[in-house]
Amino acid sequence: MMKRRTIQFAISLLLAVSFLIGCTPTSSDQPTPSTTPEKTATPVDLPTSTATPTPKPQPLNGQETQYFIDATVNYYNLFLEVTSRSIYTNKTSVPINEMVFIIYPAIYSAIYIKEVSTGDGIEVTNYTWDNHRMVIPLDDPLQPGEQIEFIHEFELYMPERGGVFSYSNGQLNLSYWFPFIPPFDETDGWIAHDIQLVNSEFVGEYIAFEASDFDVTLQFTDRRDNFMIAAPALPEEENGVIHYRLDLARTFTLSISDTFSVTEREVNGTKIQSYTLLGHASVGKVVADLAVEALTLYNELYGEYERDLLTIVEFNSDIGMEFDGLIFLSPTFYNLYPGTPKSNIHVYTAHEISHQWFFSMVGNDQALEPWLDEAFATFSERLFYERYYPEYLNWYLENYITSHNPYGYIDVSIYYGGDLYDYRNIVYRNGSLFLQDLRELMGDEAFFNLIQDYVQQYKYQIATSQGFITLLKSHTNTDLTPLLEEYFSSTFE
Ligand SMILES: [Zn+2]
């Protein structure tokens, strides 16, 4: 017998607000493009780095969490039946007394948990809820190096709305759609933060992710041929059963539609797929070409993208958003594409793709140290214009950075109290200015050597501000004190 559990959350507030948890601004907070005559920027040749970073041994010692997820999609009823198996190893040197699963669909009351059991089939009945987190006490603490397995059987009732977990306008978006385990810190315990709401808007992203391995199987109750699936990995398909593997990723996100168009490209062995909603196929081709440029540039500057697929998906929301191997872009960017590089499509394609390095490869605590991915992603926009559209660099800088008067210490958390606009001005835009100032201080060669080394050192790990600064200091003899005092409230060793 399965026990029905009622999930109750005091989060009705969440449902009353627009859902803006995204990583790039809405088009509405862009300024009106300047009418002053354009200045022509001097093209900058970015150097090819000569760094020879030392790769770490096997990431996470091969102990990363394994997720095996079987989903049956009843698309037209907005319903999924899912079994998710999570195999977790205690990678720390301290015992773990309770397991925590983040169950994001619970925020929308969109999940019904049918049963939770351990790997040996014993039903777990003593779990409790802490907001949208499931807490499972362990009778015997999980000792360092020990492994534990849980199985969640659940149903999803997809909320009809826009966003990363949603159904609307012929598109089903599955992000954060299964129970997942946050990182565990030996001192602080589970790294599971709360959402930050200011003026009814979500400020920043609040989830920290460990690199994990995903094995996902998908089936449809409807006619398979009706659907296209935008995914972060290339599928294997047999008799209507679609199978994906994605290793060392923080998330596994899918977008399914019965109206997608797709454009394909290839860069250096990586396939690029650009999916668009109705009427936007021609802009989807532009996006695919921009993705070729961005991937080529970042492969050169940051180190090689290691996946065989990069997917870009137009999705029903007014933001852009990054996941592993898959990014989302808002239809407003496509609708308003002016046919020139003076476009959100250029800026945000460059931005979101750079998150494959600064979010996916190099993880960070997005709630407490968001500059570690967003400053780099915003700075990448600049590098993209420098390389490919230098005559528009000043236009970009003026409209996306300087006219907003960025300010503030960039090492704020999402909880510092400012609203979304203020937060982005500090973390994204001033963060980008920090990296540019650092680059000018160090010179291009040393700066890009540092960035490549940083990516290699923290690949599949969770980086910290202190870790970045320590590495930075090992890459330069320049006195960094004035620069760090200008941009950081923290002091570093
Ligand atoms: Zn971002």
Coordinates of C-alpha atoms and ligand atoms in Angstrom, one line a residue:
M1 CA 0.0 0.0 0.0
M2 CA 1.2 3.5 -0.7
K3 CA 0.6 6.1 1.8
R4 CA -0.7 9.4 0.7
R5 CA 1.1 12.3 2.3
T6 CA -0.3 15.7 2.2
I7 CA 2.2 18.3 1.4
Q8 CA 1.5 21.6 3.0
F9 CA 3.7 24.7 2.7
A10 CA 3.3 28.1 4.0
I11 CA 4.4 29.5 0.7
S12 CA 1.2 30.9 -0.8
L13 CA 3.1 34.1 -1.0
L14 CA 5.4 32.5 -3.6
L15 CA 2.5 31.7 -5.8
A16 CA 1.3 35.3 -5.7
V17 CA 4.4 36.7 -7.2
S18 CA 5.8 36.7 -10.7
F19 CA 8.5 34.1 -11.0
L20 CA 11.7 35.7 -11.8
I21 CA 14.6 33.6 -10.5
G22 CA 16.5 34.2 -13.7
C23 CA 20.1 34.9 -14.3
T24 CA 19.8 37.6 -16.9
P25 CA 17.7 40.7 -16.8
T26 CA 14.3 41.2 -18.5
S27 CA 14.5 43.3 -21.6
S28 CA 12.5 45.9 -19.7
D29 CA 15.4 46.8 -17.5
Q30 CA 17.6 47.6 -20.4
P31 CA 17.9 51.3 -21.0
T32 CA 16.6 52.9 -24.2
P33 CA 19.5 52.7 -26.6
S34 CA 21.5 55.8 -26.7
T35 CA 20.9 58.2 -29.5
T36 CA 24.3 59.8 -29.3
P37 CA 26.6 59.0 -32.3
E38 CA 28.3 55.7 -32.0
K39 CA 31.9 55.6 -31.0
T40 CA 34.0 53.1 -32.7
A41 CA 35.9 50.8 -30.4
T42 CA 39.3 49.6 -31.1
P43 CA 39.3 45.9 -31.8
V44 CA 41.1 44.0 -29.2
D45 CA 43.0 40.8 -30.0
L46 CA 42.6 38.4 -27.2
P47 CA 45.7 36.2 -26.7
T48 CA 45.6 32.5 -26.9
S49 CA 46.6 31.3 -23.5
T50 CA 49.8 29.4 -23.1
A51 CA 48.9 28.1 -19.7
T52 CA 49.4 24.4 -19.1
P53 CA 47.0 23.8 -16.1
T54 CA 47.5 20.7 -14.1
P55 CA 44.3 18.7 -14.2
K56 CA 43.1 17.4 -10.8
P57 CA 42.7 13.6 -10.4
Q58 CA 39.3 12.1 -10.9
P59 CA 36.7 14.7 -9.9
L60 CA 35.1 14.0 -6.6
N61 CA 37.1 10.7 -6.4
G62 CA 34.3 9.1 -8.5
Q63 CA 32.0 9.5 -5.5
E64 CA 29.6 12.0 -7.1
T65 CA 25.9 11.4 -6.5
Q66 CA 24.3 9.1 -9.1
Y67 CA 20.7 9.8 -10.2
F68 CA 18.7 7.2 -12.1
I69 CA 15.4 8.8 -13.3
D70 CA 12.6 7.1 -15.1
A71 CA 9.8 9.3 -16.3
T72 CA 6.6 8.7 -18.2
V73 CA 5.3 12.0 -19.8
N74 CA 1.6 12.5 -20.3
Y75 CA 2.2 15.7 -22.2
Y76 CA -1.4 16.8 -23.0
N77 CA -2.5 16.2 -19.4
L78 CA 0.5 18.0 -18.0
F79 CA 1.3 15.0 -15.9
L80 CA 4.4 12.9 -15.3
E81 CA 4.9 9.7 -13.4
V82 CA 8.5 9.4 -12.2
T83 CA 10.8 7.1 -10.3
S84 CA 14.0 8.6 -9.1
R85 CA 16.9 6.7 -7.5
S86 CA 19.6 8.6 -5.8
I87 CA 22.9 7.0 -4.7
Y88 CA 24.8 9.2 -2.3
T89 CA 28.3 8.8 -0.9
N90 CA 29.5 10.7 2.2
K91 CA 32.4 12.5 0.7
T92 CA 33.3 14.3 3.9
S93 CA 35.2 13.3 7.0
V94 CA 32.3 13.7 9.4
P95 CA 29.2 11.5 9.9
I96 CA 25.9 12.7 8.3
N97 CA 22.8 12.3 10.6
E98 CA 20.1 13.2 8.2
M99 CA 19.7 13.4 4.5
V100 CA 18.2 16.4 2.7
F101 CA 16.5 16.4 -0.7
I102 CA 15.5 19.7 -2.4
I103 CA 12.0 19.1 -3.9
Y104 CA 11.5 22.2 -6.0
P105 CA 8.1 21.2 -7.5
A106 CA 6.7 21.4 -4.0
I107 CA 7.1 25.2 -4.2
Y108 CA 4.2 25.0 -6.7
S109 CA 2.4 22.2 -4.9
A110 CA 3.1 20.4 -8.2
I111 CA 4.3 17.1 -6.8
Y112 CA 2.6 14.1 -5.1
I113 CA 5.1 11.9 -3.4
K114 CA 3.7 8.3 -3.7
E115 CA 6.5 6.6 -1.8
V116 CA 10.0 7.0 -0.5
S117 CA 12.1 3.9 0.2
T118 CA 15.7 3.0 0.8
G119 CA 17.7 1.1 -1.8
D120 CA 16.9 -2.2 -0.1
G121 CA 13.2 -1.6 -0.5
I122 CA 12.3 -0.5 3.0
E123 CA 9.7 2.3 3.0
V124 CA 10.7 5.5 4.7
T125 CA 7.9 7.0 6.7
N126 CA 9.6 9.2 9.2
Y127 CA 10.6 12.0 6.8
T128 CA 9.7 15.6 7.6
W129 CA 9.4 18.8 5.5
D130 CA 11.4 21.9 6.0
N131 CA 9.9 24.3 3.5
H132 CA 10.4 22.6 0.1
R133 CA 13.1 20.3 1.5
M134 CA 12.5 16.7 2.5
V135 CA 14.5 15.7 5.6
I136 CA 15.2 12.0 6.2
P137 CA 16.7 11.2 9.6
L138 CA 19.2 8.4 9.6
D139 CA 19.0 5.7 12.3
D140 CA 22.6 5.0 11.7
P141 CA 24.6 8.1 10.7
L142 CA 26.2 7.8 7.3
Q143 CA 29.9 7.5 8.0
P144 CA 32.7 9.0 5.8
G145 CA 32.9 7.0 2.6
E146 CA 29.7 5.1 3.2
Q147 CA 27.0 5.0 0.6
I148 CA 23.2 5.3 0.9
E149 CA 20.4 4.9 -1.6
F150 CA 16.9 6.3 -1.8
I151 CA 14.1 5.9 -4.2
H152 CA 11.4 8.5 -4.7
E153 CA 8.2 7.6 -6.6
F154 CA 6.2 10.6 -7.4
E155 CA 3.8 12.4 -9.8
L156 CA 4.2 15.8 -11.2
Y157 CA 1.3 18.1 -12.1
M158 CA 2.9 20.7 -14.3
P159 CA 1.9 24.2 -13.4
E160 CA 0.5 26.3 -16.3
R161 CA 2.7 29.3 -16.2
G162 CA 6.0 30.5 -17.8
G163 CA 9.4 29.6 -16.3
V164 CA 11.9 26.9 -15.9
F165 CA 9.4 24.4 -14.3
S166 CA 6.2 24.9 -16.2
Y167 CA 3.8 24.3 -19.1
S168 CA 2.7 27.0 -21.4
N169 CA 2.1 27.7 -25.1
G170 CA 3.1 24.3 -26.3
Q171 CA 6.2 23.8 -24.2
L172 CA 6.8 21.7 -21.1
N173 CA 9.9 22.8 -19.2
L174 CA 11.5 20.4 -16.7
S175 CA 14.1 22.0 -14.5
Y176 CA 14.8 21.0 -10.9
W177 CA 12.0 18.4 -11.4
F178 CA 13.2 15.5 -9.3
P179 CA 14.4 15.3 -5.6
F180 CA 18.1 16.2 -5.5
I181 CA 20.7 16.3 -2.7
P182 CA 22.5 19.6 -2.0
P183 CA 26.2 19.9 -1.2
F184 CA 27.3 19.0 2.4
D185 CA 29.8 21.1 4.2
E186 CA 31.7 19.7 7.1
T187 CA 31.2 22.8 9.2
D188 CA 27.8 24.1 8.0
G189 CA 26.0 20.9 7.1
W190 CA 23.7 20.8 4.1
I191 CA 24.0 23.9 1.9
A192 CA 20.3 24.5 1.4
H193 CA 19.3 28.1 1.3
D194 CA 16.0 29.9 1.1
I195 CA 14.6 32.0 -1.7
Q196 CA 15.1 35.7 -1.5
L197 CA 12.1 37.8 -2.4
V198 CA 12.2 41.6 -2.6
N199 CA 9.3 43.7 -4.0
S200 CA 7.6 40.4 -5.0
E201 CA 10.5 39.4 -7.2
F202 CA 13.0 36.7 -6.6
V203 CA 16.5 38.1 -6.3
G204 CA 19.3 35.9 -7.7
E205 CA 19.4 32.1 -7.6
Y206 CA 19.5 30.3 -4.3
I207 CA 20.5 26.7 -5.0
A208 CA 24.0 25.3 -4.7
F209 CA 24.6 22.2 -6.7
E210 CA 27.1 19.4 -6.6
A211 CA 28.4 17.9 -9.8
S212 CA 26.5 14.6 -10.2
D213 CA 25.9 11.9 -12.8
F214 CA 22.5 11.6 -14.4
D215 CA 20.9 8.6 -16.1
V216 CA 17.5 9.6 -17.4
T217 CA 14.9 7.5 -19.3
L218 CA 11.8 9.1 -20.9
Q219 CA 8.7 7.7 -22.4
F220 CA 5.5 9.3 -23.7
T221 CA 1.9 8.1 -23.2
D222 CA 1.1 10.2 -26.2
R223 CA 2.3 9.6 -29.8
R224 CA 6.1 9.9 -29.6
D225 CA 6.3 11.5 -33.1
N226 CA 4.4 14.5 -31.8
F227 CA 7.3 15.7 -29.8
M228 CA 10.7 17.2 -29.9
I229 CA 12.9 17.1 -26.8
A230 CA 15.5 19.8 -26.1
A231 CA 18.0 18.0 -23.9
P232 CA 21.5 18.5 -22.5
A233 CA 22.8 15.2 -23.9
L234 CA 22.4 13.3 -27.2
P235 CA 19.8 10.5 -26.8
E236 CA 19.7 6.9 -27.5
E237 CA 16.2 5.8 -28.5
E238 CA 14.7 2.4 -28.9
N239 CA 11.0 1.5 -29.2
G240 CA 9.9 4.9 -27.9
V241 CA 12.2 4.8 -24.9
I242 CA 14.6 7.7 -24.8
H243 CA 17.8 7.4 -22.8
Y244 CA 20.2 10.1 -21.7
R245 CA 23.4 10.2 -19.8
L246 CA 25.0 13.4 -18.5
D247 CA 28.0 13.1 -16.2
L248 CA 29.4 15.6 -13.7
A249 CA 26.5 18.0 -14.2
R250 CA 24.8 20.1 -11.6
T251 CA 21.3 19.8 -13.1
F252 CA 19.4 17.8 -15.7
T253 CA 16.9 20.0 -17.6
L254 CA 14.6 19.1 -20.5
S255 CA 12.2 21.1 -22.6
I256 CA 9.6 19.2 -24.6
S257 CA 7.3 20.7 -27.2
D258 CA 5.0 19.7 -30.1
T259 CA 5.9 22.9 -31.9
F260 CA 9.7 23.3 -31.7
S261 CA 11.8 24.1 -34.7
V262 CA 15.5 23.2 -34.5
T263 CA 18.7 24.4 -36.1
E264 CA 21.9 22.5 -35.8
R265 CA 25.6 23.5 -35.9
E266 CA 28.8 21.9 -34.9
V267 CA 32.0 23.3 -33.2
N268 CA 35.0 21.2 -32.6
G269 CA 33.0 18.0 -32.1
T270 CA 30.3 19.6 -30.1
K271 CA 26.8 19.6 -31.6
I272 CA 24.8 22.8 -31.1
Q273 CA 21.0 22.7 -31.2
S274 CA 18.9 25.8 -31.2
Y275 CA 15.2 25.2 -30.5
T276 CA 12.6 27.9 -31.1
L277 CA 8.9 28.3 -30.5
L278 CA 6.4 29.0 -33.3
G279 CA 7.4 31.8 -35.7
H280 CA 11.0 32.2 -34.5
A281 CA 12.9 29.7 -36.6
S282 CA 14.9 32.4 -38.5
V283 CA 16.1 34.0 -35.2
G284 CA 16.9 30.5 -34.0
K285 CA 19.4 30.2 -36.9
V286 CA 21.0 33.5 -35.7
V287 CA 21.2 32.1 -32.2
A288 CA 22.8 28.9 -33.5
D289 CA 25.5 31.0 -35.3
L290 CA 26.1 33.1 -32.2
A291 CA 26.4 30.0 -30.2
V292 CA 29.1 28.8 -32.6
E293 CA 31.0 32.0 -32.0
A294 CA 30.6 32.0 -28.2
L295 CA 31.6 28.3 -27.9
T296 CA 34.7 28.9 -30.1
L297 CA 35.7 31.9 -28.0
Y298 CA 35.3 30.3 -24.6
N299 CA 36.9 27.1 -25.7
E300 CA 39.9 29.2 -26.5
L301 CA 39.8 31.5 -23.5
Y302 CA 38.5 29.3 -20.7
G303 CA 39.4 25.7 -21.7
E304 CA 37.5 23.2 -23.7
Y305 CA 33.8 22.5 -23.4
E306 CA 33.7 18.8 -22.6
R307 CA 30.2 17.8 -23.6
D308 CA 29.0 16.5 -27.0
L309 CA 26.0 18.8 -27.1
L310 CA 25.1 22.4 -26.3
T311 CA 21.4 23.1 -26.5
I312 CA 19.8 26.6 -26.6
V313 CA 16.0 26.8 -26.1
E314 CA 13.6 29.6 -26.4
F315 CA 11.3 29.3 -23.4
N316 CA 8.2 31.0 -22.1
S317 CA 9.6 33.5 -19.6
D318 CA 11.2 36.9 -19.8
I319 CA 14.6 35.9 -18.7
G320 CA 17.6 33.8 -19.7
M321 CA 18.7 30.9 -17.6
E322 CA 21.6 28.5 -17.5
F323 CA 21.6 24.8 -16.9
D324 CA 24.2 22.2 -17.7
G325 CA 24.5 21.6 -21.4
L326 CA 21.3 23.6 -22.0
I327 CA 20.4 27.2 -21.7
F328 CA 17.1 29.0 -22.0
L329 CA 16.4 32.4 -23.7
S330 CA 13.3 34.5 -23.5
P331 CA 10.9 35.0 -26.4
T332 CA 11.2 38.7 -25.9
F333 CA 14.8 38.5 -27.1
Y334 CA 13.6 36.8 -30.3
N335 CA 10.5 39.0 -30.8
L336 CA 12.6 42.2 -30.6
Y337 CA 15.6 41.0 -32.5
P338 CA 16.6 44.0 -34.7
G339 CA 18.7 42.1 -37.2
T340 CA 21.9 43.7 -35.9
P341 CA 24.4 43.0 -33.1
K342 CA 22.6 45.7 -31.0
S343 CA 20.4 43.0 -29.6
N344 CA 19.6 41.1 -26.4
I345 CA 20.0 37.9 -28.5
H346 CA 23.7 38.6 -28.9
V347 CA 24.3 39.7 -25.3
Y348 CA 22.4 36.9 -23.6
T349 CA 23.4 34.1 -25.9
A350 CA 27.0 35.1 -25.0
H351 CA 26.1 35.4 -21.3
E352 CA 24.3 32.1 -20.8
I353 CA 26.7 30.0 -22.8
S354 CA 29.6 31.3 -20.6
H355 CA 27.8 29.7 -17.6
Q356 CA 28.8 26.3 -19.0
W357 CA 32.2 27.3 -17.5
F358 CA 31.1 29.5 -14.6
F359 CA 28.2 27.5 -13.0
S360 CA 28.4 24.1 -14.7
M361 CA 32.1 23.3 -14.8
V362 CA 33.1 25.6 -11.9
G363 CA 30.3 25.6 -9.4
N364 CA 29.7 28.1 -6.7
D365 CA 27.2 28.8 -3.9
Q366 CA 24.9 30.9 -6.0
A367 CA 23.1 32.3 -2.9
L368 CA 26.2 33.4 -0.9
E369 CA 28.8 34.1 -3.6
P370 CA 26.8 34.8 -6.7
W371 CA 29.5 37.0 -8.3
L372 CA 31.6 33.8 -8.9
D373 CA 29.3 32.9 -11.8
E374 CA 27.4 36.1 -12.7
A375 CA 30.4 38.5 -12.8
F376 CA 32.2 36.1 -15.1
A377 CA 29.1 35.6 -17.3
T378 CA 28.6 39.4 -17.6
F379 CA 32.3 39.9 -18.3
S380 CA 32.0 37.2 -21.1
E381 CA 29.5 39.4 -22.9
R382 CA 32.2 42.1 -23.2
L383 CA 34.7 39.6 -24.5
F384 CA 32.2 38.3 -27.0
Y385 CA 31.7 41.8 -28.4
E386 CA 35.4 42.5 -28.4
R387 CA 36.1 39.4 -30.4
Y388 CA 33.3 39.4 -32.9
Y389 CA 31.6 42.8 -32.9
P390 CA 34.2 45.3 -31.9
E391 CA 32.5 48.1 -33.6
Y392 CA 29.6 47.6 -31.2
L393 CA 31.7 47.2 -28.1
N394 CA 31.1 50.8 -26.9
W395 CA 27.4 50.5 -27.7
Y396 CA 27.3 47.3 -25.5
L397 CA 29.3 48.8 -22.7
E398 CA 27.3 52.0 -22.6
N399 CA 23.9 50.3 -22.7
Y400 CA 24.4 47.2 -20.7
I401 CA 27.0 48.4 -18.1
T402 CA 28.0 52.0 -17.6
S403 CA 24.7 53.7 -18.1
H404 CA 23.4 51.7 -15.1
N405 CA 26.1 53.2 -12.9
P406 CA 27.3 49.9 -11.4
Y407 CA 28.6 50.2 -7.8
G408 CA 29.2 48.3 -4.6
Y409 CA 31.1 45.4 -3.1
I410 CA 30.6 42.5 -5.4
D411 CA 30.9 39.8 -2.8
V412 CA 27.3 40.3 -1.5
S413 CA 25.0 37.4 -1.0
I414 CA 21.5 37.4 -2.6
Y415 CA 20.2 38.3 1.0
Y416 CA 22.0 41.7 1.3
G417 CA 18.6 43.4 0.9
G418 CA 18.6 45.1 -2.5
D419 CA 16.1 44.5 -5.2
L420 CA 16.7 42.6 -8.4
Y421 CA 17.9 45.7 -10.3
D422 CA 20.3 46.8 -7.5
Y423 CA 21.5 43.2 -7.1
R424 CA 22.4 43.0 -10.8
N425 CA 24.1 46.3 -10.7
I426 CA 26.4 45.2 -8.0
V427 CA 27.0 41.5 -8.7
Y428 CA 26.7 41.4 -12.5
R429 CA 27.8 44.8 -13.8
N430 CA 30.2 45.9 -11.1
G431 CA 31.5 42.3 -11.0
S432 CA 32.2 42.6 -14.7
L433 CA 34.1 45.8 -14.1
F434 CA 36.2 44.1 -11.4
L435 CA 37.3 41.5 -13.9
Q436 CA 38.1 44.1 -16.5
D437 CA 40.1 46.1 -14.0
L438 CA 41.9 43.0 -12.9
R439 CA 42.6 42.1 -16.6
E440 CA 44.1 45.6 -17.2
L441 CA 46.2 45.3 -14.0
M442 CA 47.6 41.9 -14.9
G443 CA 47.7 42.1 -18.7
D444 CA 45.8 39.8 -21.0
E445 CA 48.3 36.9 -21.0
A446 CA 48.5 36.6 -17.2
F447 CA 44.8 37.3 -16.7
F448 CA 43.6 34.6 -19.1
N449 CA 46.2 32.1 -17.8
L450 CA 44.7 32.7 -14.3
I451 CA 41.1 32.1 -15.6
Q452 CA 42.1 28.9 -17.4
D453 CA 43.9 27.7 -14.3
Y454 CA 40.9 28.6 -12.1
V455 CA 38.6 26.6 -14.4
Q456 CA 41.0 23.6 -14.2
Q457 CA 41.5 23.8 -10.4
Y458 CA 37.8 24.1 -9.6
K459 CA 36.3 22.0 -12.4
Y460 CA 33.3 20.0 -11.0
Q461 CA 34.0 21.5 -7.5
I462 CA 32.4 24.4 -5.7
A463 CA 34.7 27.4 -5.9
T464 CA 34.9 30.2 -3.3
S465 CA 35.9 33.8 -3.3
Q466 CA 38.9 32.9 -1.1
G467 CA 39.9 30.2 -3.5
F468 CA 39.8 32.5 -6.4
I469 CA 41.8 35.2 -4.6
T470 CA 44.4 32.7 -3.4
L471 CA 44.9 31.4 -7.0
L472 CA 45.0 35.0 -8.3
K473 CA 47.8 35.9 -5.8
S474 CA 49.8 32.9 -7.0
H475 CA 49.5 34.3 -10.6
T476 CA 50.8 37.8 -10.0
N477 CA 53.3 39.9 -8.0
T478 CA 51.2 43.0 -8.5
D479 CA 49.9 44.7 -5.4
L480 CA 46.2 43.8 -5.5
T481 CA 45.2 45.6 -2.3
P482 CA 43.7 48.7 -3.8
L483 CA 41.7 46.7 -6.3
L484 CA 40.4 44.2 -3.8
E485 CA 39.5 47.0 -1.4
E486 CA 37.5 48.7 -4.1
Y487 CA 35.5 45.7 -5.0
F488 CA 35.3 43.4 -2.0
S489 CA 34.0 43.9 1.6
S490 CA 35.7 40.7 2.7
T491 CA 39.4 40.6 3.4
F492 CA 41.3 37.6 2.1
E493 CA 44.3 35.6 3.3
Ligands
ZN1 ZN 23.8 34.7 -15.6

